[in-house]
Amino acid sequence: MPLTAERFAPYGDVIAPTIAAAQAMNDGRFERFADLARVDFDAANNGHVALSIARSRNPTTFPYRFDLVERHPQGSQAFVPLGAFAFVVVVAPPGESVARQDLRAFVTNGNQGINYHRGTWHLPLIAMAERQAFLVIDRAPADGNCEERVFEQPVVLDAP
Amino acid sequence: MPLTAERFAPYGDVIAPTIAAAQAMNDGRFERFADLARVDFDAANNGHVALSIARSRNPTTFPYRFDLVERHPQGSQAFVPLGAFAFVVVVAPPGESVARQDLRAFVTNGNQGINYHRGTWHLPLIAMAERQAFLVIDRAPADGNCEERVFEQPVVLDAP
């Protein structure tokens, strides 16, 4: 379904300009949509916030079959598209376990990024075209910050 | 002059895919250019890392005359263009004072973002077209995190 801030609230934040958040900055030469998402991270063991880029090699084809979800127990993770393109987000609420009936699929409107809250279950990034780049804002180092669950039967995701 | 990581090193980081940093991720469906910049911030007084969007209203016209530079003593500040477009960066090294002869102007190649290190003097954001959006990654709240210096004579920046 279409991604909105309200629908995504149990899982994370939507990063997009909204009229409500607009403020003037730099003498009115810019609009600022401030504090759209907060980066949450565990600072222990040299934990810090890193900026990275992820770029798709191969587009995902639909129907897409997957059996693996992941979560990051040590911090939030944001993906912001570096261009105007839509992508698909599949999530389930934070918690020790995850069931396939808890999964929800959202499609962005082409101008939205997302920030998974710490512990939100999600599919690895899904891109719908080649060489689409995302800025990634998450905790580094990555060691120990990814848990995975594998479903016995694959989940089938239809084209959005 | 054209922005490169080497030239910009005294002031901050360049955020762009580089061959050296490429790693496969998600079973090779993506390339990851990891840890291109580190977010540095003072966590005191509810300091946290926020994701915001800044969007230009009016393009800067050249020659551009300015007399004000600013710096953020409580953390780094990154601007990553949400699309392929160039912008201009004017900086001077961190330090208590800033002299006009220390200013350096860089133009990005259209696929670069930047991260000012804590304390780097810089011009407020300069965009060369309307409605260009940047993701901003910096410390919040903003109160007390901006120092300004005003030059007696304006500095004139020619078109890049």
Coordinates of C-alpha atoms in Angstrom, one line a residue, chain A residues 24-104:
Chain A
A24 CA 12.4 29.3 6.4
M25 CA 16.2 29.2 6.7
N26 CA 19.1 31.2 5.3
D27 CA 17.1 34.4 5.0
G28 CA 14.3 32.7 3.2
R29 CA 16.5 31.4 0.5
F30 CA 15.7 27.8 1.7
E31 CA 12.9 25.9 3.3
R32 CA 13.9 23.5 6.0
F33 CA 11.9 20.5 7.0
A34 CA 13.6 19.9 10.3
D35 CA 14.1 16.8 12.4
L36 CA 12.1 14.5 10.2
A37 CA 13.8 11.5 11.8
R38 CA 16.0 11.0 14.7
V39 CA 19.0 8.7 14.5
D40 CA 19.1 6.3 17.4
F41 CA 22.2 4.2 18.2
D42 CA 24.1 2.4 20.9
A43 CA 27.4 4.3 21.4
A44 CA 29.0 1.4 23.3
N45 CA 32.0 -0.4 21.6
N46 CA 32.9 2.5 19.4
G47 CA 29.4 2.8 18.1
H48 CA 28.9 5.9 15.9
V49 CA 26.7 7.2 13.2
A50 CA 28.0 6.6 9.7
L51 CA 26.9 7.9 6.3
S52 CA 27.1 5.4 3.5
I53 CA 25.7 4.9 0.0
A54 CA 24.0 1.8 -1.2
R55 CA 23.5 1.4 -5.0
S56 CA 21.5 -1.2 -6.7
R57 CA 23.0 -3.5 -9.2
N58 CA 20.1 -5.6 -10.3
P59 CA 16.4 -4.6 -10.1
T60 CA 14.1 -6.8 -8.1
T61 CA 11.6 -8.6 -10.3
F62 CA 8.1 -9.3 -9.2
P63 CA 6.5 -11.5 -7.9
Y64 CA 9.4 -11.4 -5.5
R65 CA 9.9 -14.5 -3.3
F66 CA 11.8 -14.1 0.0
D67 CA 12.3 -16.1 3.1
L68 CA 14.6 -13.8 5.2
V69 CA 14.0 -10.7 7.3
E70 CA 16.5 -8.8 9.4
R71 CA 16.6 -6.3 12.2
H72 CA 19.3 -4.1 13.8
P73 CA 19.3 -4.2 17.6
Q74 CA 21.9 -1.5 18.0
G75 CA 20.2 1.4 16.2
S76 CA 17.9 2.9 13.6
Q77 CA 18.7 2.7 9.9
A78 CA 17.6 5.2 7.3
F79 CA 17.5 4.9 3.5
V80 CA 17.0 8.1 1.5
P81 CA 16.8 7.9 -2.3
L82 CA 19.3 10.1 -4.0
G83 CA 16.9 11.0 -6.8
A84 CA 13.2 10.7 -7.5
F85 CA 12.3 7.0 -7.6
A86 CA 10.0 4.7 -5.7
F87 CA 11.0 1.6 -3.8
V88 CA 9.3 -1.0 -1.7
V89 CA 9.5 -1.4 2.0
V90 CA 8.5 -4.6 3.8
V91 CA 8.4 -4.4 7.6
A92 CA 7.1 -6.1 10.8
P93 CA 7.0 -4.6 14.3
P94 CA 10.0 -4.8 16.6
G95 CA 10.0 -7.8 18.9
E96 CA 11.9 -11.0 19.6
S97 CA 9.9 -13.0 17.1
V98 CA 8.4 -12.2 13.7
A99 CA 5.5 -14.0 12.0
R100 CA 4.7 -13.8 8.3
Q101 CA 1.2 -12.5 9.0
D102 CA 2.8 -9.4 10.7
L103 CA 4.6 -8.3 7.5
R104 CA 3.3 -5.2 5.7

